[in-house]
Amino acid sequence: MQGSGERESGPGLQEEKRGHLIPNGHRASAGGLNGSLPPAADDKEKGGYPPELGGYPELGGYPDSVGYPDPGVYPPERVVPAYQERETWTRQMDFIMSCVGFAVGLGNVWRFPYLCYKNGGGVFLIPYLLIALVGGIPIFFLEIALGQFMKAGSINVWNIAPLFKGLGYASMVIVFFCNTYYIMVLAWGFYYFIKSFNSVLPWSTCDNEWNTPSCIEFFRHPNCENGSLANATAAPNLTCLQLAKGHSPIVEFWENKVLGISEGLDHPGRMNWEMLLCLVAVWILVYFCVWKGVKSTGKIVYFTATFPYVVLVILFIRGVTLPGAYDGIMYYIKPDWSKLGEAQVWIDAGTQIFFSYAIGLGALTALGSYNRFNNDCYRDAFMLALINSGTSFFAGFVVFSILGFMAAEQGVHISQVAESGPGLAFIAYPKAVSLMPVAPVWAALFFFMLLLLGLDSQFVGVEGFVTGMLDLYPGRSYHRYKREISVAICCFLCFIIDLSMITQGGMYVFQLFDYYSASGMTLLWQAFWECIVVSWVYGADRFMDDVARMIGYRPFPWMKWCWSFITPCVCMGIFLFHLVNYKPLTYNNVYVYPWWGEVIGWCLALSSMLCIPVSVLYKLFRAKGSFKQRWAHLTTPVWGPHHMEYMAPDAHSRAPALPPCNADHNKVIIFESVM
């Protein structure tokens, strides 16, 4: 039967009838909710199918007065009746490119290199690779395999243990917040990209309307020795103290022109209309990348995921030929073995793994759900992890070769120019580019790469969110343009929230979202529960069998050990470290957020984290019977129609375990496979 699982993908897919486990002998009917079984007349008299015991009428639950046939025997796995075949990737390479585009993003370029030099250079690779093996890769594989096995997005994939469906809602909240604030980086990058098409870069001079009298274009610090320094590009005979208080033109361009930053979160100020136009442009771009589903997304990522590598290679070749590049690269990789004893180094490595592998967002699950059932996702997971980490390491050579050049030009130590996050992308790198010959060309190349790196991460994130939402209502209503309308609503809601980030106080709002909504704590909390539910509720051995059924062989037991013991311990350890060492949010280490700003931030974080315990308690409270009966029913998997084609032999083998057929509890097993 498993060999019959190869199905043609494409728009001409026909609906296939699968096997169903039909409660009470009723036949599946398209008239019920989501194609569910309509209650029989006698069932209606007994109360229908309540969610407390029968669970979810659309899933064909048991009538409340019937209860369980035998106190010692619990109902078999429930099966959702079939609908139209799920869309699949046209080619498997579409999936690989989409995962590369989503997981390989801005964090690989602007966060990993900084963490590497900060935490002991080459020594940082030791904790980074170890945590990748025990935490990153196992969960990365788990999310892709879950999506492929359940053929569902981030919410319905937890039909594997319906009691913990809150995991799906939590990931939807996180990815929605990510989609909301991450787009701002694209808007800023798009703005810089447009401004790069000038003969003189606007952030390289001090004679613009947004510059202040403190603006200083360029000086060499070693020439300043307890006296004054005549600077041809600044006011003559400035004292060293005045020079120390001077502002770079790139900093003033970023803060005064791009952000127009205000005094604080409580001073939103006016809206930046240029940034509004850029924001509208990138959202329109994202919409038309996603609106037709994976058939169009799979084509676009071939360009958005590969062209940044071309630009990285070009920038690397240019960077290593600049003076000072060797010193910058050596500073990046030179090992400092003493750092291995610091807990913060290991925490940074773990946090970076979870960020760069895009774990806990549900988008990997959505991408995996479009795979063929018997795709080798085990091989894909290792290949994608290698590409992700390799890109991070290579990007460090590109970044630090150019930072080394900038440090040499300014006569300062490289630690004074090394930045992370937006500081690297919109201050340090543009400043270095302005010192090069033909500066506009290199600036345009860099920001085009930045735009593409962020774009595919953004539209795949939107795809993951929309997939999860559409999976909630697969057959309740059909509309020709249901997907297009859903994507438009998602983009519009995010856009409305983004309007608060293009005001003068927008940077403070952006940092709130970045620090709390999709922080290390929320992702670690999500990853911890994913491992617990799959390994201890559903069963690690059981899921390994399911994976073997898909890919044709059993993965190395290391995965099972990680899901069951090692990865949850790593996640909870780093989570508790973050919690114990929590520091209030600041901007530039100067502005401290007000108490009500922190309250908003914690509300953003808890809005996803509380989805899991609240949904578990709610479902247990609504159920009836003893705790054992509630747990048994609420952790019984809800199989999709496609499972009966691939799992028919298992279903036959489990048939004797079904309750005995009698007048009251008749269970009929029907298999209608494509064979």
XYZ file of C-alpha atoms in Angstrom:
675
model
C 0.000 0.000 0.000
C 2.790 2.387 0.809
C 4.091 2.179 -2.701
C 0.780 3.515 -3.931
C 1.410 6.749 -2.101
C 3.113 8.455 -5.073
C 0.608 10.948 -6.403
C 0.824 13.431 -9.167
C 1.005 17.015 -7.975
C -0.423 19.950 -9.801
C -3.627 21.791 -10.372
C -5.417 18.832 -11.926
C -5.510 16.732 -8.776
C -8.677 14.740 -8.291
C -10.296 13.964 -4.962
C -9.475 10.467 -3.796
C -11.617 8.398 -1.441
C -9.754 7.031 1.520
C -10.565 4.605 4.292
C -12.634 5.899 7.168
C -13.346 4.729 10.657
C -17.083 5.360 10.756
C -18.731 5.579 14.207
C -22.107 3.855 14.662
C -22.129 2.595 11.096
C -23.123 5.952 9.570
C -21.822 6.706 6.128
C -19.805 9.832 5.449
C -21.873 12.606 4.014
C -20.900 15.888 2.487
C -23.772 17.538 4.301
C -22.102 17.606 7.701
C -19.734 20.177 9.026
C -16.402 19.869 7.181
C -17.779 16.753 5.574
C -18.454 15.299 8.991
C -21.015 12.734 9.920
C -24.443 14.235 10.606
C -25.915 12.920 13.855
C -28.592 10.289 13.409
C -32.070 10.939 14.722
C -31.595 8.750 17.752
C -28.286 10.506 18.454
C -29.998 13.889 18.413
C -32.463 12.635 20.994
C -29.522 11.590 23.149
C -27.860 14.945 22.880
C -25.898 14.813 19.624
C -22.117 14.838 19.724
C -20.979 17.084 22.598
C -17.340 18.251 22.703
C -17.035 17.136 26.312
C -17.049 13.424 25.593
C -17.676 12.620 21.977
C -15.453 15.486 21.160
C -15.765 17.807 18.210
C -18.933 16.936 16.258
C -17.069 17.523 13.018
C -14.750 14.647 13.910
C -17.483 12.069 14.395
C -17.351 11.843 18.168
C -19.445 9.590 20.381
C -22.838 10.630 21.752
C -22.610 11.734 25.346
C -25.115 9.219 26.700
C -23.350 6.334 25.018
C -19.954 7.072 26.553
C -17.204 4.552 26.072
C -18.230 0.996 25.116
C -16.094 -0.499 27.821
C -14.429 1.256 30.765
C -11.191 -0.500 29.945
C -11.275 0.074 26.193
C -11.059 3.533 24.678
C -12.230 4.497 21.232
C -9.840 3.997 18.316
C -8.213 6.865 16.508
C -10.754 9.166 14.907
C -10.595 9.987 11.239
C -11.641 13.158 9.496
C -13.521 12.445 6.252
C -11.835 13.366 3.017
C -11.936 16.484 0.956
C -9.981 17.617 -2.034
C -6.387 16.417 -2.213
C -3.925 18.785 -0.548
C -1.769 20.829 -2.855
C 1.844 19.646 -3.164
C 5.082 21.149 -4.393
C 5.549 20.887 -8.149
C 9.125 19.729 -7.536
C 10.795 18.739 -4.294
C 13.433 21.398 -4.890
C 10.645 23.972 -4.404
C 10.393 22.821 -0.787
C 14.158 22.968 -0.280
C 14.372 26.484 -1.712
C 11.407 27.666 0.375
C 12.980 26.349 3.581
C 16.319 27.927 2.672
C 14.602 31.215 1.924
C 12.659 31.170 5.188
C 15.325 29.924 7.595
C 18.300 31.736 6.020
C 17.523 35.356 6.752
C 18.855 38.553 8.198
C 19.915 36.904 11.460
C 22.504 34.838 9.577
C 24.136 38.018 8.278
C 23.765 40.525 11.073
C 23.560 38.440 14.265
C 25.742 35.338 13.965
C 28.998 37.135 12.974
C 28.623 39.558 15.883
C 27.971 36.731 18.382
C 30.924 34.798 17.001
C 33.450 37.602 17.524
C 31.879 38.583 20.876
C 32.000 35.035 22.283
C 35.528 33.925 21.518
C 35.763 33.810 17.721
C 36.220 30.285 16.392
C 35.612 28.858 19.877
C 31.962 29.908 19.563
C 31.511 27.220 16.912
C 31.909 24.503 19.564
C 28.779 25.378 21.613
C 26.995 26.430 18.423
C 27.466 23.060 16.716
C 26.765 21.065 19.890
C 23.451 22.815 20.510
C 22.601 22.460 16.814
C 23.018 18.680 17.152
C 21.071 18.291 20.401
C 18.479 21.023 19.939
C 18.256 22.721 16.568
C 18.332 19.839 14.101
C 16.031 17.479 16.109
C 13.280 20.112 16.402
C 13.831 21.320 12.842
C 13.304 17.739 11.645
C 10.383 17.237 14.047
C 8.443 20.231 12.689
C 8.965 19.308 9.028
C 8.137 15.628 9.650
C 4.997 16.530 11.626
C 3.721 18.722 8.814
C 4.460 16.057 6.208
C 2.856 13.282 8.258
C -0.301 15.161 9.248
C -0.665 17.101 5.957
C -1.776 20.133 7.917
C -0.654 23.589 8.972
C 0.563 24.710 12.355
C -2.813 24.277 14.139
C -4.330 21.108 12.706
C -0.988 19.335 12.824
C -1.621 18.966 16.578
C -4.574 16.698 15.852
C -1.873 14.171 16.624
C -2.696 15.029 20.280
C -5.787 17.291 20.241
C -5.485 18.203 23.916
C -2.371 20.216 23.030
C -3.769 22.053 20.053
C -2.865 25.228 21.910
C 0.654 24.675 20.566
C -0.697 25.474 17.130
C -2.456 28.616 18.296
C 0.720 29.720 20.105
C 2.820 29.347 16.951
C 0.201 31.285 14.980
C 0.394 34.157 17.463
C 4.195 34.204 17.296
C 4.381 34.096 13.501
C 1.697 36.813 13.253
C 3.787 39.097 15.453
C 6.900 38.229 13.425
C 5.118 39.048 10.178
C 4.021 42.350 11.702
C 7.363 43.782 12.793
C 9.844 41.938 10.525
C 8.437 43.753 7.492
C 9.802 47.014 8.903
C 13.346 45.821 8.250
C 12.356 45.305 4.605
C 10.840 48.793 4.460
C 14.042 50.326 5.841
C 16.169 48.244 3.474
C 13.994 49.259 0.530
C 14.390 52.925 1.492
C 18.196 52.603 1.671
C 18.183 50.714 -1.631
C 16.350 53.597 -3.348
C 18.678 56.179 -1.796
C 21.685 54.211 -3.083
C 20.936 55.408 -6.626
C 22.656 58.751 -6.098
C 26.101 59.793 -7.243
C 26.841 60.803 -3.640
C 25.336 58.617 -0.931
C 23.108 60.800 1.287
C 24.515 59.269 4.473
C 28.129 60.098 3.589
C 28.025 63.892 3.985
C 27.042 66.432 6.635
C 25.464 69.047 4.352
C 21.898 67.685 4.379
C 18.814 69.190 5.968
C 18.634 66.472 8.631
C 22.228 66.964 9.808
C 23.098 68.806 13.024
C 26.088 71.046 13.874
C 27.619 68.057 15.696
C 27.942 66.082 12.457
C 31.526 65.068 11.605
C 32.238 63.184 8.404
C 35.595 61.595 9.081
C 38.605 61.809 11.368
C 41.347 59.514 12.598
C 41.352 58.996 16.347
C 45.154 58.401 16.682
C 45.780 61.961 15.532
C 43.898 63.301 18.533
C 46.253 63.654 21.505
C 45.142 65.924 24.322
C 44.853 68.850 22.017
C 42.936 69.914 18.966
C 42.685 68.525 15.487
C 42.040 70.486 12.339
C 39.551 68.530 10.318
C 38.952 69.604 6.777
C 35.581 67.912 6.663
C 34.403 69.346 9.966
C 34.795 72.635 11.760
C 38.507 73.528 12.121
C 40.442 73.262 15.380
C 37.899 71.107 17.215
C 39.005 69.848 20.607
C 39.216 66.116 21.248
C 36.230 66.399 23.586
C 34.184 67.977 20.807
C 35.287 65.277 18.413
C 34.280 62.598 20.910
C 30.799 64.130 21.104
C 30.472 64.376 17.345
C 27.950 62.377 15.339
C 28.612 60.388 12.198
C 26.514 61.392 9.159
C 25.254 57.798 8.833
C 23.967 57.856 12.433
C 22.192 61.133 11.795
C 20.731 59.819 8.535
C 19.412 56.748 10.377
C 18.023 58.514 13.452
C 16.979 61.892 12.027
C 15.963 61.058 8.463
C 14.842 57.403 8.428
C 13.452 57.111 11.950
C 12.986 60.755 12.918
C 13.229 59.296 16.400
C 11.394 60.997 19.263
C 12.176 61.253 22.963
C 10.473 58.003 23.908
C 7.603 55.548 23.620
C 5.157 58.098 25.001
C 5.964 60.562 22.180
C 4.708 58.896 18.960
C 5.004 62.087 16.903
C 4.171 62.377 13.238
C 4.173 59.700 10.554
C 7.053 59.406 8.058
C 5.330 59.470 4.667
C 8.375 58.226 2.753
C 8.534 55.167 5.009
C 4.779 54.711 4.557
C 5.240 54.423 0.790
C 8.085 51.935 1.272
C 5.950 49.904 3.676
C 3.058 49.788 1.209
C 5.435 48.729 -1.580
C 6.948 45.809 0.333
C 3.548 44.578 1.553
C 2.245 44.589 -2.023
C 5.344 42.643 -3.041
C 4.771 40.095 -0.254
C 1.098 39.728 -1.166
C 1.753 38.853 -4.798
C 4.436 36.365 -3.729
C 1.944 34.434 -1.581
C -1.540 34.915 -3.009
C -1.545 31.868 -5.321
C -0.092 29.419 -2.794
C 2.897 27.108 -3.013
C 2.727 26.819 -6.797
C 3.789 30.465 -7.143
C 5.855 30.666 -3.956
C 7.905 27.670 -5.060
C 8.951 29.538 -8.212
C 9.766 32.884 -6.605
C 12.102 31.424 -3.980
C 14.441 30.136 -6.678
C 15.475 33.755 -7.145
C 14.999 35.205 -3.655
C 16.835 32.308 -1.966
C 19.763 31.962 -4.374
C 20.603 35.486 -5.516
C 21.709 36.623 -2.009
C 24.456 33.987 -2.236
C 25.650 35.533 -5.493
C 25.791 38.948 -3.808
C 27.543 37.493 -0.744
C 30.251 35.992 -2.954
C 30.703 39.300 -4.807
C 30.929 41.234 -1.528
C 33.349 38.647 -0.130
C 35.683 38.979 -3.116
C 35.528 42.745 -2.797
C 35.965 42.645 0.982
C 39.096 40.472 1.107
C 40.841 42.766 -1.383
C 40.423 45.829 0.883
C 43.182 47.015 3.254
C 42.565 45.858 6.813
C 40.423 42.895 5.740
C 42.900 40.325 7.110
C 42.818 41.886 10.584
C 39.025 41.907 10.548
C 38.784 38.241 9.531
C 41.344 37.179 12.139
C 39.426 39.058 14.799
C 36.329 37.134 13.695
C 37.806 33.616 13.869
C 40.688 33.912 16.363
C 39.781 31.549 19.231
C 39.596 32.685 22.830
C 39.388 29.418 24.750
C 38.601 31.113 28.063
C 35.128 31.985 26.746
C 34.021 28.333 26.849
C 33.683 28.588 30.617
C 31.147 31.437 30.420
C 27.483 30.499 30.587
C 26.470 33.454 28.395
C 28.418 31.987 25.450
C 26.353 28.789 25.549
C 23.124 30.722 25.993
C 23.956 32.921 22.976
C 24.699 29.809 20.919
C 21.380 28.196 21.848
C 19.372 31.354 21.234
C 21.004 31.871 17.847
C 20.214 28.293 16.803
C 16.522 28.718 17.582
C 16.392 32.088 15.842
C 18.239 31.123 12.682
C 16.527 27.731 12.287
C 13.107 29.474 12.535
C 11.909 26.948 15.123
C 8.551 27.301 16.862
C 6.930 29.568 14.270
C 4.830 26.887 12.579
C 6.001 27.923 9.105
C 8.282 24.877 8.733
C 5.289 22.687 9.558
C 3.222 24.426 6.888
C 5.995 24.003 4.288
C 6.394 20.323 5.192
C 2.657 19.745 4.831
C 2.922 20.342 1.071
C 5.484 17.519 0.667
C 4.614 14.143 -0.788
C 3.826 11.723 2.020
C 6.926 9.623 1.366
C 9.421 12.437 0.837
C 12.719 11.868 2.675
C 12.353 14.742 5.156
C 15.092 13.244 7.371
C 17.706 13.849 4.679
C 16.233 17.260 3.907
C 16.481 18.386 7.546
C 20.219 17.697 7.754
C 20.875 19.305 4.386
C 18.919 22.443 5.300
C 20.646 22.710 8.681
C 24.035 22.493 6.967
C 23.081 25.225 4.482
C 21.766 27.441 7.278
C 24.786 27.197 9.567
C 27.217 27.316 6.634
C 25.635 30.542 5.402
C 25.994 32.103 8.859
C 29.681 31.218 9.050
C 30.442 32.416 5.515
C 28.561 35.691 6.072
C 30.929 36.400 8.961
C 33.884 36.544 6.561
C 31.992 39.002 4.358
C 30.987 41.246 7.249
C 34.300 41.288 9.119
C 36.475 41.768 6.052
C 34.615 45.023 5.411
C 34.493 46.007 9.095
C 38.256 45.445 9.225
C 38.639 47.836 6.301
C 36.484 50.452 8.040
C 38.464 50.130 11.277
C 41.744 50.576 9.347
C 40.415 53.639 7.527
C 39.298 55.274 10.768
C 42.326 54.193 12.749
C 40.295 52.515 15.487
C 40.086 49.012 16.920
C 37.595 46.756 15.172
C 35.625 46.303 18.389
C 34.587 49.953 18.055
C 32.921 49.402 14.680
C 31.460 45.911 15.164
C 27.684 46.048 15.457
C 24.783 43.602 15.598
C 21.240 43.731 14.260
C 19.960 46.908 12.590
C 23.107 48.683 13.792
C 25.189 46.535 11.430
C 22.783 46.725 8.491
C 21.893 50.412 8.646
C 24.892 52.058 10.347
C 28.158 50.075 10.288
C 27.906 48.567 6.792
C 26.610 51.691 4.999
C 29.404 53.659 6.650
C 32.000 51.160 5.413
C 30.505 51.209 1.920
C 30.712 55.017 1.802
C 34.502 54.734 2.165
C 34.859 52.514 -0.920
C 35.377 53.604 -4.505
C 32.143 53.487 -6.541
C 30.216 53.462 -3.249
C 26.671 53.577 -4.723
C 27.203 50.275 -6.569
C 28.265 48.416 -3.432
C 25.515 50.050 -1.384
C 22.840 49.043 -3.908
C 24.184 45.459 -4.018
C 24.206 45.136 -0.236
C 20.693 46.482 0.317
C 19.308 44.446 -2.572
C 20.730 41.338 -0.887
C 19.254 42.482 2.433
C 15.875 42.985 0.777
C 15.877 39.492 -0.761
C 17.063 37.830 2.468
C 14.186 39.395 4.355
C 11.593 39.071 1.607
C 11.506 35.290 1.361
C 11.528 34.947 5.155
C 8.585 37.344 5.257
C 6.374 35.818 2.592
C 7.008 32.260 3.769
C 6.016 33.424 7.263
C 2.795 34.852 5.834
C 2.256 31.584 3.927
C 2.604 29.632 7.178
C 0.067 31.833 8.939
C -2.473 31.702 6.098
C -2.063 27.927 5.728
C -2.829 27.434 9.415
C -5.934 29.612 9.195
C -7.288 27.977 6.031
C -6.764 24.497 7.482
C -9.199 25.375 10.258
C -12.038 25.636 7.736
C -11.160 23.229 4.917
C -14.670 22.567 3.699
C -17.046 24.725 5.653
C -17.299 27.232 2.854
C -15.856 27.258 -0.617
C -14.999 30.428 -2.439
C -13.017 30.688 -5.628
C -10.784 33.412 -4.211
C -10.711 32.234 -0.592
C -6.917 32.103 -0.428
C -6.427 35.475 -2.115
C -8.899 37.133 0.250
C -7.343 35.464 3.303
C -3.847 36.624 2.339
C -5.144 40.159 1.739
C -6.819 40.277 5.171
C -3.649 39.003 6.867
C -1.439 41.562 5.105
C -3.877 44.398 5.814
C -4.103 43.617 9.549
C -0.316 43.530 9.849
C -0.078 46.766 7.849
C -2.468 48.556 10.237
C -0.274 47.575 13.219
C 2.842 48.604 11.268
C 1.565 52.176 11.034
C 2.622 52.613 14.660
C 6.203 51.738 13.657
C 6.623 54.450 11.007
C 5.949 57.268 13.441
C 8.713 59.115 15.273
C 8.274 56.749 18.204
C 8.074 53.743 15.903
C 11.506 52.372 16.743
C 10.463 51.950 20.365
C 7.377 49.985 19.249
C 9.523 47.891 16.910
C 11.881 46.992 19.751
C 8.955 45.983 21.974
C 7.804 43.471 19.367
C 11.334 42.254 18.701
C 12.306 41.859 22.367
C 9.131 40.231 23.659
C 6.743 38.841 21.024
C 9.188 36.530 19.225
C 11.981 36.500 21.779
C 14.163 33.602 22.803
C 11.867 32.802 25.723
C 8.734 32.360 23.606
C 10.505 30.174 21.044
C 12.178 28.037 23.721
C 8.855 27.574 25.526
C 7.248 26.485 22.264
C 10.053 24.071 21.359
C 10.003 22.518 24.846
C 6.312 21.628 24.622
C 6.618 20.352 21.051
C 9.167 17.791 22.225
C 7.143 16.837 25.313
C 3.904 16.303 23.384
C 5.422 14.253 20.564
C 7.725 12.130 22.716
C 5.675 11.635 25.898
C 2.029 12.132 24.912
C 1.925 10.706 21.400
C 5.022 8.546 21.887
C 8.543 8.936 20.524
C 8.729 5.320 19.323
C 5.324 5.648 17.732
C 6.347 8.782 15.852
C 9.596 7.134 14.770
C 7.458 4.357 13.275
C 5.388 6.976 11.466
C 8.523 8.602 10.079
C 9.791 5.201 8.947
C 6.450 4.631 7.212
C 6.963 7.903 5.315
C 10.643 7.754 4.347
C 11.121 3.968 4.121
C 13.691 3.581 6.899
C 13.983 4.327 10.602
C 15.999 7.434 11.582
C 18.957 7.080 13.915
C 17.743 6.644 17.547
C 19.575 9.852 18.437
C 16.498 11.782 17.287
C 14.238 9.901 19.688
C 16.652 10.439 22.580
C 16.852 14.153 21.815
C 13.060 14.593 21.606
C 12.537 12.656 24.840
C 15.320 13.911 27.093
C 18.134 16.092 25.760
C 16.311 18.782 23.763
C 13.622 19.520 26.400
C 16.367 19.905 29.023
C 18.366 22.235 26.762
C 15.276 24.331 25.971
C 14.149 24.615 29.581
C 17.690 25.331 30.804
C 18.162 28.243 28.392
C 14.589 29.416 29.096
C 15.229 29.580 32.861
C 18.565 31.338 32.297
C 16.771 34.016 30.255
C 14.127 34.360 32.941
C 16.598 34.643 35.835
C 18.845 37.089 33.972
C 16.010 39.189 32.589
C 16.931 42.840 32.036
C 14.469 45.644 31.263
C 14.413 46.767 27.653
C 16.455 49.837 26.692
C 17.174 51.695 23.463
C 20.873 52.300 22.725
C 21.585 51.529 26.400
C 20.351 55.030 27.211
C 16.558 55.211 27.025
C 14.803 52.992 29.580
C 11.253 51.939 28.696
C 8.492 53.055 31.096
C 6.784 50.452 33.291
C 3.671 50.398 31.118
C 5.853 49.745 28.053
C 7.250 46.642 29.751
C 3.713 45.562 30.649
C 2.763 45.771 26.958
C 5.850 43.733 26.092
C 5.039 40.986 28.589
C 1.466 40.899 27.291
C 2.879 40.245 23.807
C 5.042 37.417 25.151
C 2.346 35.829 27.319
C -0.263 36.022 24.546
C 1.501 33.089 22.872
C 2.969 31.320 25.898
C -0.363 31.058 27.733
C -2.118 29.500 24.733
C -0.713 26.101 25.688
C -1.676 25.756 29.387
C -4.967 27.650 28.991
C -6.179 25.440 26.120
C -5.174 22.262 27.988
C -7.055 23.304 31.123
C -10.077 24.433 29.113
C -10.372 21.126 27.236
C -9.926 19.053 30.384
C -12.479 21.166 32.239
C -15.096 20.837 29.481
C -14.682 17.080 29.176
C -16.672 14.567 31.219
C -15.749 11.401 32.976
C -12.752 10.552 35.120
C -9.423 12.212 34.495
C -8.172 8.998 32.886
C -11.115 8.956 30.481
C -10.722 12.634 29.627
C -7.004 12.237 29.019
C -7.476 9.098 26.908
C -10.060 10.716 24.692
C -8.371 14.117 24.333
C -5.006 12.590 23.438
C -6.470 10.216 20.843
C -5.125 11.278 17.415
C -7.512 12.582 14.780
C -6.279 11.073 11.533
C -6.717 12.757 8.189
C -8.124 10.958 5.154
C -4.698 10.483 3.591
C -3.541 8.322 6.507
C -5.899 5.503 5.635
C -4.243 4.980 2.281
C -0.786 4.658 3.803
C -1.751 3.127 7.138
C -4.287 0.530 6.006
C -2.078 -2.439 6.993
C -1.733 -0.978 10.472
C -5.445 -0.393 10.688
C -6.077 -4.058 9.830
C -3.632 -5.140 12.484
C -5.374 -2.955 15.031
C -8.853 -4.154 14.081
C -9.107 -6.817 16.845
C -8.522 -4.104 19.432
C -11.711 -2.316 18.411
C -14.769 -2.692 20.657
C -16.864 -5.758 19.777
C -19.641 -5.171 17.292
C -23.088 -5.166 18.864
C -26.367 -3.399 18.463
C -25.335 -0.465 20.596
C -21.784 0.175 19.464
C -21.276 -0.878 15.911
C -17.973 0.252 14.350
C -17.597 -0.384 10.636
C -14.185 -0.124 8.986
C -14.292 0.836 5.326
C -11.218 0.910 3.097
C -11.566 2.510 -0.305
C -7.993 3.032 -1.417
C -7.003 4.219 -4.856
C -5.707 0.719 -5.605
